[in-house]
Amino acid sequence: FTMNQSRLFNRGNAPRSPRYFYRRWLGVVVAPLLLAALGVAPAYAGLKDSLFELDGNATEEGAVSGDDWSTLTLMTASAVPRSTGIVADTVPAVFRSGSKDTEDISNWRYDLGSSPPKDDIVHAYAVAYTATEQALNGDLLIYFGADRKAFSGTASLGFWFFKQQITRSDSTRGFVNAATNTQATHTEGDTLVAFEYTNGGGVSEVRVYTWHNNALVLKTSFGLKATSTPGVYCDAETNEKICGSTNSSRINLATSEAVEAGQFFEGGINITKLVGLDNCFASFMATSRSSDTTNASIKNFILGSFPVCRLSVTKSCDTSEYQASNDTILFTVKGAVINDGGGPLTNI
């Protein structure tokens, strides 16, 4: 047969608004994994701009441009989502003692059940945007968060972004690479963002790690305008490349549940500036830890899909026509390869 026509589209470069991608990409599922920030003029070149409301609450304010967690639709951890959005901990699980961030995923094990309230994550959040505002130069901005059953004392939360599609296996109490259906392992470039915040909700410390040469390597570490009170705190020295925020009073979550001060946490990171250019992540995990050191045991976790980069392929055989001259059939085949994620794709 003859391949009559094949077209390649890169719709990730099309001039669309964030709201267009928000609805186009997610459809009936949940908020976007990747929203292209085209045609938007941020207030300044940082994370607290008009893409997302990083403000210590989960509610979208009508007078403020940008999305918030209340814009997103609740998902369950057992679903196979096209995006993370908001994931509920419907089947709670707790890491076994010895499962640490410094270990490969292949060494992580867990049991079903809940953690103590201050370590028990109820919902996890993740959403990403590609900014095209000139100062950000197409950087990938990721916003993430978690809320817990209770808040007391100093707390530590970790947010993993995996290159591979990592899923949990309740039958083996371990983790699986969904693409190969084999035991999951870390991939070069997996990223961990670890926050510590103090009693009362003040964000005091953040560390960014990457998995490099089969080890967890510290990329950068700094305080976020350390204070003893809740609020939104960013690192001014890096032009707001990373921020953390907790709620200072009782708020309603996007799920309509109410939480007290300090139970809700959200953060943001300019992953391009702090980690590098290879930002095609496939899954996301929020974790609670017993302390702010990576050698501490991981407690509770919520895992979800996070397909920042993706493509979809269509193919149709529209017509077939018998060729009497050479006794063959000529098929007309049409197709499209569509970049409906947020990063450039190569070697297609």
Tab-separated table of C-alpha atoms in Angstrom:
chain	number	residue	atom	x	y	z
A	1	PHE	CA	0.000	0.000	0.000
A	2	THR	CA	0.976	3.651	-0.192
A	3	MET	CA	1.295	5.971	2.798
A	4	ASN	CA	-0.558	8.846	1.194
A	5	GLN	CA	-0.317	11.476	3.878
A	6	SER	CA	1.114	11.910	7.349
A	7	ARG	CA	1.079	15.157	9.244
A	8	LEU	CA	2.917	16.237	12.333
A	9	PHE	CA	1.386	18.828	14.608
A	10	ASN	CA	3.027	20.484	17.593
A	11	ARG	CA	0.064	22.094	19.239
A	12	GLY	CA	2.100	22.832	22.337
A	13	ASN	CA	3.331	25.891	20.472
A	14	ALA	CA	-0.098	27.130	19.477
A	15	PRO	CA	-1.042	30.564	20.892
A	16	ARG	CA	-3.693	29.522	23.385
A	17	SER	CA	-4.626	30.953	26.760
A	18	PRO	CA	-4.124	29.090	30.066
A	19	ARG	CA	-7.888	28.581	30.337
A	20	TYR	CA	-7.967	26.996	26.875
A	21	PHE	CA	-5.383	24.401	27.875
A	22	TYR	CA	-7.063	23.974	31.242
A	23	ARG	CA	-10.267	22.729	29.606
A	24	ARG	CA	-8.802	21.224	26.412
A	25	TRP	CA	-6.200	19.079	28.116
A	26	LEU	CA	-8.194	17.785	31.026
A	27	GLY	CA	-11.680	17.478	29.605
A	28	VAL	CA	-13.760	15.659	32.173
A	29	VAL	CA	-10.768	14.654	34.205
A	30	VAL	CA	-9.006	17.175	36.402
A	31	ALA	CA	-7.028	20.257	36.112
A	32	PRO	CA	-4.108	20.522	33.779
A	33	LEU	CA	-0.787	18.973	34.226
A	34	LEU	CA	0.593	21.457	31.840
A	35	LEU	CA	-1.022	24.795	31.081
A	36	ALA	CA	0.707	26.991	28.545
A	37	ALA	CA	0.873	30.509	29.851
A	38	LEU	CA	0.460	32.247	26.536
A	39	GLY	CA	-0.979	35.721	26.333
A	40	VAL	CA	-0.638	36.221	30.098
A	41	ALA	CA	1.292	39.107	31.592
A	42	PRO	CA	2.521	38.053	35.062
A	43	ALA	CA	2.855	40.746	37.687
A	44	TYR	CA	6.552	39.926	37.952
A	45	ALA	CA	8.922	37.150	37.026
A	46	GLY	CA	8.353	34.829	39.962
A	47	LEU	CA	6.053	32.082	41.181
A	48	LYS	CA	3.417	34.378	42.672
A	49	ASP	CA	2.188	35.596	39.302
A	50	SER	CA	-1.068	35.325	37.394
A	51	LEU	CA	-0.733	31.621	36.527
A	52	PHE	CA	-1.574	30.196	39.935
A	53	GLU	CA	-2.638	31.639	43.280
A	54	LEU	CA	0.123	30.684	45.699
A	55	ASP	CA	-1.532	32.300	48.697
A	56	GLY	CA	-1.870	29.803	51.538
A	57	ASN	CA	-5.425	28.751	50.770
A	58	ALA	CA	-7.226	26.466	48.319
A	59	THR	CA	-9.869	28.848	47.004
A	60	GLU	CA	-9.771	30.772	43.759
A	61	GLU	CA	-10.455	34.456	44.311
A	62	GLY	CA	-12.475	35.939	41.481
A	63	ALA	CA	-10.653	39.262	41.647
A	64	VAL	CA	-7.280	37.556	41.202
A	65	SER	CA	-6.266	36.049	37.880
A	66	GLY	CA	-4.909	32.523	37.910
A	67	ASP	CA	-6.028	29.093	39.042
A	68	ASP	CA	-6.242	27.664	42.534
A	69	TRP	CA	-6.934	24.190	43.905
A	70	SER	CA	-10.675	24.845	44.033
A	71	THR	CA	-10.509	25.068	40.229
A	72	LEU	CA	-9.468	21.438	40.092
A	73	THR	CA	-11.659	18.375	40.347
A	74	LEU	CA	-11.095	15.784	43.063
A	75	MET	CA	-9.589	12.517	41.906
A	76	THR	CA	-9.023	9.204	43.657
A	77	ALA	CA	-5.625	7.631	44.022
A	78	SER	CA	-6.957	4.384	42.574
A	79	ALA	CA	-7.889	6.043	39.274
A	80	VAL	CA	-5.586	6.182	36.272
A	81	PRO	CA	-5.611	9.929	35.710
A	82	ARG	CA	-4.239	12.028	32.888
A	83	SER	CA	-3.079	14.463	35.546
A	84	THR	CA	-2.520	14.593	39.268
A	85	GLY	CA	-4.712	17.544	40.216
A	86	ILE	CA	-6.060	16.648	43.657
A	87	VAL	CA	-5.658	13.035	44.776
A	88	ALA	CA	-7.450	11.648	47.826
A	89	ASP	CA	-5.850	9.014	50.032
A	90	THR	CA	-8.646	6.483	49.597
A	91	VAL	CA	-6.453	3.459	50.426
A	92	PRO	CA	-4.003	4.748	53.063
A	93	ALA	CA	-0.526	3.234	53.149
A	94	VAL	CA	2.491	3.743	55.390
A	95	PHE	CA	6.130	3.171	54.521
A	96	ARG	CA	7.897	0.469	56.468
A	97	SER	CA	10.775	1.476	58.710
A	98	GLY	CA	13.941	1.778	56.659
A	99	SER	CA	12.247	3.148	53.530
A	100	LYS	CA	14.145	6.395	53.029
A	101	ASP	CA	14.575	9.026	50.352
A	102	THR	CA	18.244	8.093	50.102
A	103	GLU	CA	17.311	4.561	49.028
A	104	ASP	CA	16.321	3.480	45.530
A	105	ILE	CA	12.594	2.996	44.921
A	106	SER	CA	13.285	-0.726	44.587
A	107	ASN	CA	14.045	-0.761	48.334
A	108	TRP	CA	10.858	1.049	49.366
A	109	ARG	CA	8.181	-1.076	51.045
A	110	TYR	CA	4.895	-0.169	52.658
A	111	ASP	CA	1.921	-1.577	54.534
A	112	LEU	CA	-1.739	-0.639	54.287
A	113	GLY	CA	-2.988	1.550	57.111
A	114	SER	CA	-2.849	5.118	58.417
A	115	SER	CA	-0.113	7.166	60.060
A	116	PRO	CA	-0.491	9.214	63.237
A	117	PRO	CA	-2.669	12.273	62.457
A	118	LYS	CA	0.215	14.765	62.114
A	119	ASP	CA	1.896	12.514	59.511
A	120	ASP	CA	-1.294	11.416	57.758
A	121	ILE	CA	-1.698	13.106	54.369
A	122	VAL	CA	-5.362	13.324	53.324
A	123	HIS	CA	-4.967	14.906	49.869
A	124	ALA	CA	-2.015	15.590	47.576
A	125	TYR	CA	-1.895	18.307	44.923
A	126	ALA	CA	0.174	18.919	41.786
A	127	VAL	CA	-0.185	21.088	38.683
A	128	ALA	CA	2.346	22.460	36.201
A	129	TYR	CA	2.517	25.404	33.823
A	130	THR	CA	4.860	26.347	31.031
A	131	ALA	CA	5.401	30.097	31.100
A	132	THR	CA	6.226	32.057	27.965
A	133	GLU	CA	6.439	35.471	29.603
A	134	GLN	CA	9.788	36.834	28.443
A	135	ALA	CA	11.549	36.938	31.805
A	136	LEU	CA	10.646	33.307	32.522
A	137	ASN	CA	11.582	32.194	29.005
A	138	GLY	CA	9.320	29.132	28.847
A	139	ASP	CA	10.287	27.815	32.280
A	140	LEU	CA	8.352	24.925	33.788
A	141	LEU	CA	6.602	26.022	36.993
A	142	ILE	CA	5.246	23.276	39.245
A	143	TYR	CA	2.831	23.928	42.098
A	144	PHE	CA	2.169	21.224	44.671
A	145	GLY	CA	0.765	20.689	48.126
A	146	ALA	CA	-0.792	18.471	50.760
A	147	ASP	CA	-3.165	18.655	53.693
A	148	ARG	CA	-2.954	16.527	56.809
A	149	LYS	CA	-5.345	15.294	59.479
A	150	ALA	CA	-3.632	17.304	62.213
A	151	PHE	CA	-0.805	19.758	62.704
A	152	SER	CA	1.422	19.900	65.761
A	153	GLY	CA	5.109	20.576	66.133
A	154	THR	CA	7.674	20.767	63.365
A	155	ALA	CA	6.611	18.941	60.216
A	156	SER	CA	8.457	17.776	57.129
A	157	LEU	CA	6.898	17.119	53.744
A	158	GLY	CA	8.589	15.765	50.633
A	159	PHE	CA	7.410	16.018	47.037
A	160	TRP	CA	8.899	13.586	44.521
A	161	PHE	CA	8.696	14.092	40.749
A	162	PHE	CA	9.566	10.882	38.899
A	163	LYS	CA	10.651	10.543	35.267
A	164	GLN	CA	8.906	7.171	35.003
A	165	GLN	CA	5.264	6.270	35.605
A	166	ILE	CA	5.551	4.801	39.099
A	167	THR	CA	2.557	2.955	40.537
A	168	ARG	CA	2.005	1.096	43.800
A	169	SER	CA	1.432	-2.647	44.035
A	170	ASP	CA	-0.655	-3.523	47.075
A	171	SER	CA	-0.080	-7.233	46.400
A	172	THR	CA	3.709	-6.957	46.755
A	173	ARG	CA	3.727	-3.828	48.972
A	174	GLY	CA	6.236	-2.268	46.599
A	175	PHE	CA	6.323	-0.068	43.500
A	176	VAL	CA	6.119	-0.864	39.796
A	177	ASN	CA	7.240	0.871	36.610
A	178	ALA	CA	3.951	0.992	34.692
A	179	ALA	CA	5.696	1.126	31.304
A	180	THR	CA	7.613	-2.125	31.820
A	181	ASN	CA	5.508	-3.783	34.548
A	182	THR	CA	8.731	-4.447	36.438
A	183	GLN	CA	10.025	-3.320	39.805
A	184	ALA	CA	10.356	0.454	39.888
A	185	THR	CA	13.751	2.112	40.230
A	186	HIS	CA	14.896	5.702	40.244
A	187	THR	CA	15.737	7.399	36.954
A	188	GLU	CA	18.482	9.949	36.456
A	189	GLY	CA	16.889	13.336	37.106
A	190	ASP	CA	14.139	12.301	39.532
A	191	THR	CA	13.611	15.340	41.767
A	192	LEU	CA	12.735	15.692	45.450
A	193	VAL	CA	11.617	18.988	47.005
A	194	ALA	CA	11.682	18.750	50.822
A	195	PHE	CA	10.128	21.380	53.096
A	196	GLU	CA	10.259	21.858	56.835
A	197	TYR	CA	7.856	24.106	58.644
A	198	THR	CA	7.617	24.925	62.316
A	199	ASN	CA	4.916	24.793	64.954
A	200	GLY	CA	2.515	27.561	63.981
A	201	GLY	CA	3.026	27.104	60.245
A	202	GLY	CA	6.106	29.173	59.433
A	203	VAL	CA	8.085	27.752	56.501
A	204	SER	CA	11.721	27.650	57.568
A	205	GLU	CA	13.779	25.458	55.251
A	206	VAL	CA	13.657	23.868	51.818
A	207	ARG	CA	16.039	21.533	50.046
A	208	VAL	CA	15.999	20.420	46.419
A	209	TYR	CA	17.566	17.070	45.514
A	210	THR	CA	18.025	15.118	42.293
A	211	TRP	CA	18.778	11.452	41.705
A	212	HIS	CA	22.216	11.377	40.072
A	213	ASN	CA	24.612	8.464	39.523
A	214	ASN	CA	22.434	6.157	41.664
A	215	ALA	CA	22.413	8.502	44.652
A	216	LEU	CA	20.350	11.346	46.070
A	217	VAL	CA	22.319	14.553	45.537
A	218	LEU	CA	21.589	17.935	47.119
A	219	LYS	CA	21.006	20.506	44.397
A	220	THR	CA	20.334	23.576	46.524
A	221	SER	CA	19.275	24.464	50.051
A	222	PHE	CA	18.122	27.682	51.679
A	223	GLY	CA	15.728	29.230	54.150
A	224	LEU	CA	12.546	30.864	52.946
A	225	LYS	CA	12.509	34.075	54.965
A	226	ALA	CA	12.301	31.967	58.110
A	227	THR	CA	9.567	33.102	60.462
A	228	SER	CA	7.375	31.653	63.187
A	229	THR	CA	4.102	32.703	61.557
A	230	PRO	CA	2.185	31.209	58.621
A	231	GLY	CA	2.064	32.867	55.239
A	232	VAL	CA	3.661	32.789	51.800
A	233	TYR	CA	7.459	32.767	51.851
A	234	CYS	CA	9.783	32.780	48.862
A	235	ASP	CA	13.513	32.918	48.463
A	236	ALA	CA	14.126	36.476	47.282
A	237	GLU	CA	17.756	35.776	46.432
A	238	THR	CA	16.728	33.388	43.655
A	239	ASN	CA	14.061	35.743	42.291
A	240	GLU	CA	11.292	33.562	43.689
A	241	LYS	CA	12.372	30.305	42.141
A	242	ILE	CA	10.843	28.434	45.067
A	243	CYS	CA	8.085	29.269	47.564
A	244	GLY	CA	6.255	27.616	50.438
A	245	SER	CA	3.013	28.551	52.144
A	246	THR	CA	0.706	27.420	54.948
A	247	ASN	CA	-2.747	28.561	55.997
A	248	SER	CA	-2.804	31.043	58.883
A	249	SER	CA	-6.423	30.337	59.873
A	250	ARG	CA	-9.238	27.867	59.365
A	251	ILE	CA	-9.967	27.422	55.644
A	252	ASN	CA	-12.112	25.303	53.373
A	253	LEU	CA	-10.275	22.982	51.014
A	254	ALA	CA	-11.215	22.423	47.385
A	255	THR	CA	-13.057	19.326	48.631
A	256	SER	CA	-15.233	21.558	50.893
A	257	GLU	CA	-13.646	20.040	54.004
A	258	ALA	CA	-12.368	22.480	56.613
A	259	VAL	CA	-8.858	22.418	58.110
A	260	GLU	CA	-7.292	24.394	60.914
A	261	ALA	CA	-4.241	26.649	60.699
A	262	GLY	CA	-1.122	24.811	59.562
A	263	GLN	CA	-2.865	21.719	58.204
A	264	PHE	CA	-2.701	22.901	54.582
A	265	PHE	CA	0.590	23.353	52.743
A	266	GLU	CA	1.324	24.461	49.190
A	267	GLY	CA	4.522	25.297	47.381
A	268	GLY	CA	5.898	26.176	44.002
A	269	ILE	CA	9.187	25.691	42.178
A	270	ASN	CA	10.705	26.954	38.969
A	271	ILE	CA	12.001	23.521	38.079
A	272	THR	CA	13.855	24.747	34.996
A	273	LYS	CA	15.927	27.283	36.911
A	274	LEU	CA	16.690	25.087	39.927
A	275	VAL	CA	16.992	21.625	38.395
A	276	GLY	CA	17.581	21.875	34.642
A	277	LEU	CA	16.014	21.651	31.234
A	278	ASP	CA	15.017	17.974	31.103
A	279	ASN	CA	11.654	18.286	32.799
A	280	CYS	CA	9.572	15.429	31.413
A	281	PHE	CA	8.099	13.931	34.565
A	282	ALA	CA	5.543	11.131	34.591
A	283	SER	CA	4.441	10.687	38.217
A	284	PHE	CA	4.312	12.513	41.534
A	285	MET	CA	4.435	11.507	45.205
A	286	ALA	CA	3.725	13.523	48.345
A	287	THR	CA	5.301	12.141	51.516
A	288	SER	CA	5.520	12.982	55.194
A	289	ARG	CA	8.740	12.365	57.073
A	290	SER	CA	9.783	12.007	60.691
A	291	SER	CA	12.339	14.846	60.340
A	292	ASP	CA	13.850	17.157	57.745
A	293	THR	CA	16.834	14.875	57.051
A	294	THR	CA	16.727	12.647	53.971
A	295	ASN	CA	17.969	9.741	56.085
A	296	ALA	CA	14.765	9.865	58.133
A	297	SER	CA	12.129	7.235	57.519
A	298	ILE	CA	9.293	8.206	55.189
A	299	LYS	CA	5.843	7.932	56.751
A	300	ASN	CA	2.603	8.386	54.824
A	301	PHE	CA	2.451	8.925	51.033
A	302	ILE	CA	0.077	9.622	48.156
A	303	LEU	CA	1.108	8.705	44.606
A	304	GLY	CA	-0.390	9.926	41.343
A	305	SER	CA	0.237	10.286	37.630
A	306	PHE	CA	1.963	13.493	36.467
A	307	PRO	CA	2.408	13.373	32.665
A	308	VAL	CA	4.032	16.745	32.110
A	309	CYS	CA	5.276	15.677	28.667
A	310	ARG	CA	3.096	13.537	26.422
A	311	LEU	CA	1.922	12.998	22.906
A	312	SER	CA	-1.137	11.439	21.382
A	313	VAL	CA	-1.222	9.596	18.060
A	314	THR	CA	-4.161	9.015	15.745
A	315	LYS	CA	-4.373	6.879	12.608
A	316	SER	CA	-7.196	6.170	10.179
A	317	CYS	CA	-7.445	4.205	6.946
A	318	ASP	CA	-9.985	6.370	5.166
A	319	THR	CA	-10.332	4.720	1.761
A	320	SER	CA	-9.216	1.698	-0.205
A	321	GLU	CA	-9.214	1.410	-3.990
A	322	TYR	CA	-8.513	-1.607	-6.146
A	323	GLN	CA	-5.786	-1.041	-8.767
A	324	ALA	CA	-6.590	-3.318	-11.713
A	325	SER	CA	-3.362	-2.514	-13.570
A	326	ASN	CA	-1.156	-4.272	-11.025
A	327	ASP	CA	-3.778	-6.200	-9.023
A	328	THR	CA	-3.152	-4.290	-5.753
A	329	ILE	CA	-5.172	-2.236	-3.313
A	330	LEU	CA	-4.207	1.376	-2.629
A	331	PHE	CA	-5.009	2.522	0.893
A	332	THR	CA	-5.169	6.169	1.929
A	333	VAL	CA	-3.841	6.444	5.449
A	334	LYS	CA	-4.033	9.621	7.510
A	335	GLY	CA	-2.660	10.359	10.948
A	336	ALA	CA	-1.471	12.955	13.390
A	337	VAL	CA	1.172	13.051	16.106
A	338	ILE	CA	0.069	15.734	18.549
A	339	ASN	CA	2.248	17.236	21.254
A	340	ASP	CA	-0.440	17.963	23.835
A	341	GLY	CA	1.957	18.193	26.722
A	342	GLY	CA	4.124	21.119	27.646
A	343	GLY	CA	7.650	20.319	26.528
A	344	PRO	CA	9.302	19.996	23.134
A	345	LEU	CA	9.436	16.423	21.788
A	346	THR	CA	12.294	15.039	19.729
A	347	ASN	CA	13.075	11.814	17.837
A	348	ILE	CA	9.417	11.202	17.091
